PDB file of C-alpha atoms in Angstrom:
ATOM      1  CA  MET A1358    -105.345  25.408  51.861  1.00 70.00           C
ATOM      2  CA  ARG A1359    -102.923  23.341  49.864  1.00 70.00           C
ATOM      3  CA  ALA A1360    -100.122  23.874  52.414  1.00 69.00           C
ATOM      4  CA  ARG A1361    -102.430  22.926  55.247  1.00 72.00           C
ATOM      5  CA  ARG A1362    -103.441  19.703  53.492  1.00 70.00           C
ATOM      6  CA  TYR A1363     -99.755  18.894  52.839  1.00 66.00           C
ATOM      7  CA  ALA A1364     -98.919  19.453  56.520  1.00 67.00           C
ATOM      8  CA  GLN A1365    -101.783  17.149  57.618  1.00 72.00           C
ATOM      9  CA  MET A1366    -100.622  14.386  55.267  1.00 69.00           C
ATOM     10  CA  THR A1367     -97.028  14.761  56.464  1.00 73.00           C
ATOM     11  CA  TRP A1368     -98.076  14.528  60.122  1.00 65.00           C
ATOM     12  CA  ALA A1369    -100.253  11.491  59.383  1.00 65.00           C
ATOM     13  CA  ALA A1370     -97.341   9.754  57.628  1.00 65.00           C
ATOM     14  CA  LEU A1371     -94.974  10.576  60.503  1.00 64.00           C
ATOM     15  CA  LEU A1372     -97.504   9.333  63.060  1.00 60.00           C
ATOM     16  CA  GLY A1373     -97.846   6.092  61.119  1.00 61.00           C
ATOM     17  CA  LEU A1374     -94.081   5.617  61.038  1.00 58.00           C
ATOM     18  CA  VAL A1375     -93.752   6.317  64.770  1.00 56.00           C
ATOM     19  CA  LEU A1376     -96.546   3.892  65.645  1.00 56.00           C
ATOM     20  CA  THR A1377     -94.996   1.227  63.438  1.00 58.00           C
ATOM     21  CA  ALA A1378     -91.620   1.721  65.087  1.00 56.00           C
ATOM     22  CA  LEU A1379     -93.117   1.594  68.576  1.00 53.00           C
ATOM     23  CA  THR A1380     -95.154  -1.535  67.943  1.00 53.00           C
ATOM     24  CA  PRO A1381     -92.775  -4.107  66.463  1.00 52.00           C
ATOM     25  CA  TRP A1382     -95.274  -6.910  67.016  1.00 51.00           C
ATOM     26  CA  ALA A1383     -97.426  -5.296  64.362  1.00 47.00           C
ATOM     27  CA  TRP A1384     -94.879  -5.979  61.641  1.00 49.00           C
ATOM     28  CA  ALA A1385     -92.723  -8.777  63.055  1.00 54.00           C
ATOM     29  CA  ASP A1386     -92.972 -12.356  61.833  1.00 59.00           C
ATOM     30  CA  ASP A1387     -94.802 -14.796  64.012  1.00 63.00           C
ATOM     31  CA  PRO A1388     -92.473 -16.238  66.646  1.00 60.00           C
ATOM     32  CA  PRO A1389     -91.165 -19.714  65.882  1.00 59.00           C
ATOM     33  CA  PRO A1390     -93.050 -22.544  67.553  1.00 68.00           C
ATOM     34  CA  PRO A1391     -91.502 -23.710  70.825  1.00 71.00           C
ATOM     35  CA  GLN A1392     -88.992 -26.486  70.298  1.00 67.00           C
ATOM     36  CA  ALA A1393     -88.835 -29.612  72.350  1.00 72.00           C
ATOM     37  CA  PRO A1394     -85.759 -29.713  74.570  1.00 77.00           C
ATOM     38  CA  ALA A1395     -82.814 -31.534  73.057  1.00 75.00           C
ATOM     39  CA  PRO A1396     -82.535 -35.135  74.199  1.00 85.00           C
ATOM     40  CA  PRO A1397     -79.963 -35.697  76.924  1.00 88.00           C
ATOM     41  CA  VAL A1398     -76.548 -37.044  76.052  1.00 90.00           C
ATOM     42  CA  PRO A1399     -76.392 -40.737  76.940  1.00 89.00           C
ATOM     43  CA  ALA A1400     -73.415 -41.718  79.115  1.00 88.00           C
ATOM     44  CA  VAL A1401     -72.121 -44.241  76.563  1.00 92.00           C
ATOM     45  CA  GLY A1402     -68.422 -43.492  77.128  1.00 92.00           C
ATOM     46  CA  ARG A1403     -66.314 -46.300  78.528  1.00 93.00           C
ATOM     47  CA  ALA A1404     -62.855 -44.725  78.392  1.00 93.00           C
ATOM     48  CA  TRP A1405     -61.119 -41.357  78.500  1.00 95.00           C
ATOM     49  CA  PRO A1406     -59.524 -40.300  75.208  1.00 97.00           C
ATOM     50  CA  VAL A1407     -56.124 -40.117  76.941  1.00 95.00           C
ATOM     51  CA  GLY A1408     -54.954 -41.588  80.244  1.00 89.00           C
ATOM     52  CA  THR A1409     -57.176 -42.822  83.042  1.00 86.00           C
ATOM     53  CA  GLN A1410     -58.384 -39.456  84.325  1.00 88.00           C
ATOM     54  CA  PRO A1411     -56.449 -36.649  82.662  1.00 93.00           C
ATOM     55  CA  THR A1412     -56.299 -33.087  83.867  1.00 92.00           C
ATOM     56  CA  VAL A1413     -58.920 -30.881  82.214  1.00 92.00           C
ATOM     57  CA  LEU A1414     -56.981 -27.812  81.094  1.00 92.00           C
ATOM     58  CA  ARG A1415     -60.013 -26.009  79.705  1.00 89.00           C
ATOM     59  CA  GLY A1416     -63.628 -27.039  80.011  1.00 89.00           C
ATOM     60  CA  TRP A1417     -66.542 -26.730  77.655  1.00 87.00           C
ATOM     61  CA  GLU A1418     -67.872 -23.174  77.334  1.00 89.00           C
ATOM     62  CA  PRO A1419     -70.928 -23.103  75.054  1.00 84.00           C
ATOM     63  CA  PRO A1420     -71.062 -20.083  72.755  1.00 81.00           C
ATOM     64  CA  ALA A1421     -74.030 -17.747  73.104  1.00 80.00           C
ATOM     65  CA  THR A1422     -74.469 -17.686  69.316  1.00 81.00           C
ATOM     66  CA  VAL A1423     -73.443 -19.912  66.412  1.00 76.00           C
ATOM     67  CA  TYR A1424     -70.322 -17.864  65.714  1.00 82.00           C
ATOM     68  CA  GLY A1425     -69.872 -16.509  69.236  1.00 83.00           C
ATOM     69  CA  ARG A1426     -66.928 -16.855  71.561  1.00 83.00           C
ATOM     70  CA  GLY A1427     -66.688 -20.013  73.589  1.00 81.00           C
ATOM     71  CA  HIS A1428     -64.868 -23.318  73.774  1.00 85.00           C
ATOM     72  CA  ARG A1429     -66.533 -26.046  71.755  1.00 87.00           C
ATOM     73  CA  GLY A1430     -64.896 -28.969  73.509  1.00 92.00           C
ATOM     74  CA  VAL A1431     -62.613 -29.950  76.363  1.00 95.00           C
ATOM     75  CA  ASP A1432     -58.812 -29.747  76.435  1.00 94.00           C
ATOM     76  CA  LEU A1433     -57.122 -32.639  78.237  1.00 95.00           C
ATOM     77  CA  ALA A1434     -53.455 -32.639  79.269  1.00 94.00           C
ATOM     78  CA  ALA A1435     -51.312 -35.356  77.681  1.00 94.00           C
ATOM     79  CA  GLN A1436     -47.824 -35.791  76.291  1.00 94.00           C
ATOM     80  CA  ALA A1437     -47.139 -35.830  72.552  1.00 94.00           C
ATOM     81  CA  GLY A1438     -47.155 -39.437  71.344  1.00 95.00           C
ATOM     82  CA  THR A1439     -49.807 -40.516  73.888  1.00 96.00           C
ATOM     83  CA  PRO A1440     -52.271 -43.047  72.433  1.00 97.00           C
ATOM     84  CA  VAL A1441     -55.669 -41.458  71.745  1.00 97.00           C
ATOM     85  CA  ARG A1442     -58.577 -43.827  72.354  1.00 97.00           C
ATOM     86  CA  ALA A1443     -62.200 -43.909  71.255  1.00 97.00           C
ATOM     87  CA  VAL A1444     -64.415 -43.116  74.249  1.00 97.00           C
ATOM     88  CA  ALA A1445     -67.294 -45.233  72.920  1.00 96.00           C
ATOM     89  CA  ALA A1446     -68.118 -47.636  70.113  1.00 97.00           C
ATOM     90  CA  GLY A1447     -68.665 -46.149  66.691  1.00 98.00           C
ATOM     91  CA  ARG A1448     -67.594 -45.761  63.084  1.00 98.00           C
ATOM     92  CA  VAL A1449     -64.837 -43.393  61.977  1.00 98.00           C
ATOM     93  CA  SER A1450     -66.505 -40.672  59.899  1.00 98.00           C
ATOM     94  CA  PHE A1451     -63.304 -38.681  59.230  1.00 98.00           C
ATOM     95  CA  ALA A1452     -59.582 -39.268  59.675  1.00 98.00           C
ATOM     96  CA  GLY A1453     -57.320 -36.697  58.089  1.00 96.00           C
ATOM     97  CA  ARG A1454     -55.896 -33.207  58.274  1.00 95.00           C
ATOM     98  CA  VAL A1455     -57.802 -29.975  58.750  1.00 93.00           C
ATOM     99  CA  ALA A1456     -55.873 -26.695  58.728  1.00 90.00           C
ATOM    100  CA  GLY A1457     -52.634 -28.633  59.149  1.00 90.00           C
ATOM    101  CA  ARG A1458     -53.799 -30.591  62.208  1.00 91.00           C
ATOM    102  CA  GLY A1459     -54.766 -34.232  62.402  1.00 94.00           C
ATOM    103  CA  VAL A1460     -58.427 -34.833  63.212  1.00 96.00           C
ATOM    104  CA  VAL A1461     -60.356 -38.032  63.903  1.00 98.00           C
ATOM    105  CA  SER A1462     -64.180 -38.016  64.112  1.00 98.00           C
ATOM    106  CA  VAL A1463     -66.224 -40.988  65.282  1.00 98.00           C
ATOM    107  CA  GLN A1464     -69.983 -41.351  64.776  1.00 98.00           C
ATOM    108  CA  LEU A1465     -71.142 -43.099  67.963  1.00 97.00           C
ATOM    109  CA  THR A1466     -73.142 -46.302  67.563  1.00 96.00           C
ATOM    110  CA  ASP A1467     -76.942 -46.046  67.982  1.00 95.00           C
ATOM    111  CA  THR A1468     -76.817 -42.279  68.638  1.00 95.00           C
ATOM    112  CA  ASP A1469     -76.908 -39.032  66.693  1.00 95.00           C
ATOM    113  CA  LEU A1470     -73.623 -38.007  68.327  1.00 97.00           C
ATOM    114  CA  ARG A1471     -70.134 -37.530  66.885  1.00 97.00           C
ATOM    115  CA  THR A1472     -66.890 -37.135  68.825  1.00 97.00           C
ATOM    116  CA  THR A1473     -63.789 -35.381  67.521  1.00 97.00           C
ATOM    117  CA  TYR A1474     -60.179 -35.633  68.617  1.00 97.00           C
ATOM    118  CA  GLU A1475     -57.387 -33.263  67.573  1.00 95.00           C
ATOM    119  CA  PRO A1476     -54.460 -32.948  66.961  1.00 94.00           C
ATOM    120  CA  VAL A1477     -54.124 -36.663  66.254  1.00 96.00           C
ATOM    121  CA  ASN A1478     -51.915 -38.664  63.929  1.00 96.00           C
ATOM    122  CA  ALA A1479     -54.643 -41.125  62.891  1.00 97.00           C
ATOM    123  CA  SER A1480     -54.101 -44.880  62.930  1.00 98.00           C
ATOM    124  CA  VAL A1481     -57.664 -45.502  61.658  1.00 98.00           C
ATOM    125  CA  GLN A1482     -59.389 -44.738  58.378  1.00 98.00           C
ATOM    126  CA  LYS A1483     -62.826 -43.477  57.441  1.00 98.00           C
ATOM    127  CA  GLY A1484     -65.305 -46.339  57.767  1.00 98.00           C
ATOM    128  CA  ASP A1485     -63.379 -48.293  60.428  1.00 98.00           C
ATOM    129  CA  GLU A1486     -65.422 -49.620  63.349  1.00 98.00           C
ATOM    130  CA  VAL A1487     -63.925 -48.804  66.751  1.00 98.00           C
ATOM    131  CA  THR A1488     -64.638 -50.118  70.233  1.00 97.00           C
ATOM    132  CA  PRO A1489     -64.380 -48.220  73.528  1.00 96.00           C
ATOM    133  CA  GLY A1490     -60.748 -47.799  74.463  1.00 96.00           C
ATOM    134  CA  GLU A1491     -59.447 -48.702  70.992  1.00 97.00           C
ATOM    135  CA  VAL A1492     -56.523 -46.574  69.845  1.00 97.00           C
ATOM    136  CA  VAL A1493     -57.504 -44.219  66.980  1.00 98.00           C
ATOM    137  CA  GLY A1494     -54.131 -42.462  66.777  1.00 98.00           C
ATOM    138  CA  THR A1495     -51.406 -40.714  68.735  1.00 97.00           C
ATOM    139  CA  LEU A1496     -51.364 -37.186  70.074  1.00 96.00           C
ATOM    140  CA  GLU A1497     -49.389 -34.769  67.909  1.00 94.00           C
ATOM    141  CA  PRO A1498     -47.394 -31.889  69.401  1.00 89.00           C
ATOM    142  CA  THR A1499     -49.785 -28.993  69.972  1.00 70.00           C
ATOM    143  CA  GLY A1500     -49.440 -25.683  68.208  1.00 63.00           C
ATOM    144  CA  ALA A1501     -51.037 -22.596  69.743  1.00 66.00           C
ATOM    145  CA  HIS A1502     -54.271 -24.168  71.022  1.00 74.00           C
ATOM    146  CA  CYS A1503     -52.999 -24.981  74.525  1.00 81.00           C
ATOM    147  CA  THR A1504     -50.081 -23.637  76.528  1.00 82.00           C
ATOM    148  CA  VAL A1505     -48.946 -27.270  77.041  1.00 86.00           C
ATOM    149  CA  THR A1506     -49.490 -30.357  74.919  1.00 90.00           C
ATOM    150  CA  CYS A1507     -53.161 -31.289  74.986  1.00 92.00           C
ATOM    151  CA  ILE A1508     -55.893 -33.034  73.082  1.00 94.00           C
ATOM    152  CA  HIS A1509     -59.019 -31.129  72.106  1.00 94.00           C
ATOM    153  CA  TRP A1510     -61.996 -33.480  72.518  1.00 96.00           C
ATOM    154  CA  GLY A1511     -65.314 -32.381  71.040  1.00 95.00           C
ATOM    155  CA  LEU A1512     -68.883 -33.683  70.865  1.00 96.00           C
ATOM    156  CA  LEU A1513     -71.538 -32.732  68.329  1.00 94.00           C
ATOM    157  CA  ARG A1514     -75.180 -33.521  67.716  1.00 94.00           C
ATOM    158  CA  GLY A1515     -75.711 -32.423  64.131  1.00 92.00           C
ATOM    159  CA  GLU A1516     -74.113 -28.961  64.073  1.00 88.00           C
ATOM    160  CA  THR A1517     -74.654 -28.305  67.800  1.00 90.00           C
ATOM    161  CA  TYR A1518     -71.663 -28.593  70.096  1.00 91.00           C
ATOM    162  CA  LEU A1519     -72.186 -30.362  73.416  1.00 93.00           C
ATOM    163  CA  ASP A1520     -70.073 -31.042  76.502  1.00 94.00           C
ATOM    164  CA  PRO A1521     -68.026 -34.180  75.757  1.00 96.00           C
ATOM    165  CA  LEU A1522     -67.665 -34.926  79.474  1.00 94.00           C
ATOM    166  CA  SER A1523     -71.409 -35.679  79.485  1.00 94.00           C
ATOM    167  CA  LEU A1524     -70.588 -38.888  77.556  1.00 95.00           C
ATOM    168  CA  LEU A1525     -68.762 -40.302  80.550  1.00 93.00           C
ATOM    169  CA  PRO A1526     -70.620 -42.078  83.352  1.00 91.00           C
ATOM    170  CA  PRO A1527     -70.025 -40.894  86.932  1.00 88.00           C
ATOM    171  CA  TRP A1528     -67.687 -43.781  87.729  1.00 85.00           C
ATOM    172  CA  LEU A1529     -65.262 -42.505  85.064  1.00 84.00           C
ATOM    173  CA  LEU A1530     -65.558 -38.851  86.060  1.00 81.00           C
ATOM    174  CA  GLN A1531     -64.893 -39.244  89.761  1.00 78.00           C
ATOM    175  CA  ARG A1532     -62.309 -41.044  91.717  1.00 62.00           C
ATOM    176  CA  GLY A1533     -64.517 -42.942  94.093  1.00 57.00           C
ATOM    177  CA  PRO A1534     -63.714 -43.791  97.671  1.00 58.00           C
ATOM    178  CA  SER A1535     -61.064 -46.376  98.418  1.00 57.00           C
ATOM    179  CA  ARG A1536     -62.452 -49.868  98.736  1.00 63.00           C
ATOM    180  CA  LEU A1537     -60.870 -52.427 100.970  1.00 64.00           C
ATOM    181  CA  LEU A1538     -60.850 -55.961  99.684  1.00 65.00           C
ATOM    182  CA  PRO A1539     -60.771 -58.969 101.987  1.00 68.00           C
ATOM    183  CA  VAL A1540     -57.343 -60.359 102.719  1.00 66.00           C
ATOM    184  CA  LEU A1541     -57.389 -64.137 102.639  1.00 71.00           C
ATOM    185  CA  GLY A1542     -55.028 -66.413 104.572  1.00 72.00           C
ATOM    186  CA  VAL A1543     -54.134 -63.906 107.281  1.00 69.00           C
ATOM    187  CA  PRO A1544     -54.929 -65.019 110.834  1.00 72.00           C
ATOM    188  CA  LEU A1545     -57.438 -62.874 112.672  1.00 69.00           C
ATOM    189  CA  PRO A1546     -56.253 -61.129 115.856  1.00 73.00           C
ATOM    190  CA  SER A1547     -57.225 -62.940 119.041  1.00 71.00           C
TER     191      SER A1547
END
């Protein structure tokens, strides 16, 4: 009788464990409330960080998780010593060295966005106001980040990385069609 009772209690406990394992919604926390979509990135950029339309060596590849693989910025081809310019107006939030590389970060005016440029020998200091196209430093020779000299340009909203190219308006991203201007003082054909 005692053995039978023990067997029944064991089976009941096992059944309870199996049912709990098969029905995770019974023990899981309530799902988080749906979040509103992140606001779009305003196209406030008025200049490329280097050159007029540099070659993109590696584009933005958002990571699947916070620490996952990906590319949290854009690599642009440029020669060492090239002036690095602020893409939009803002205030320098950091200018210094991180892991042996020069970094400049600019908090963009009237936004919750921050751009980063590296490796840069900074010519600005924390707290400086910058305008679009203003030089913030010069490009340092690249270590192992790119196969050729490049600048890594990043964009963050809080701790979330975004595509920095989204800061640029279409007229800066694309080479538009050729436009013919009127030629004055040339006689018209008869």
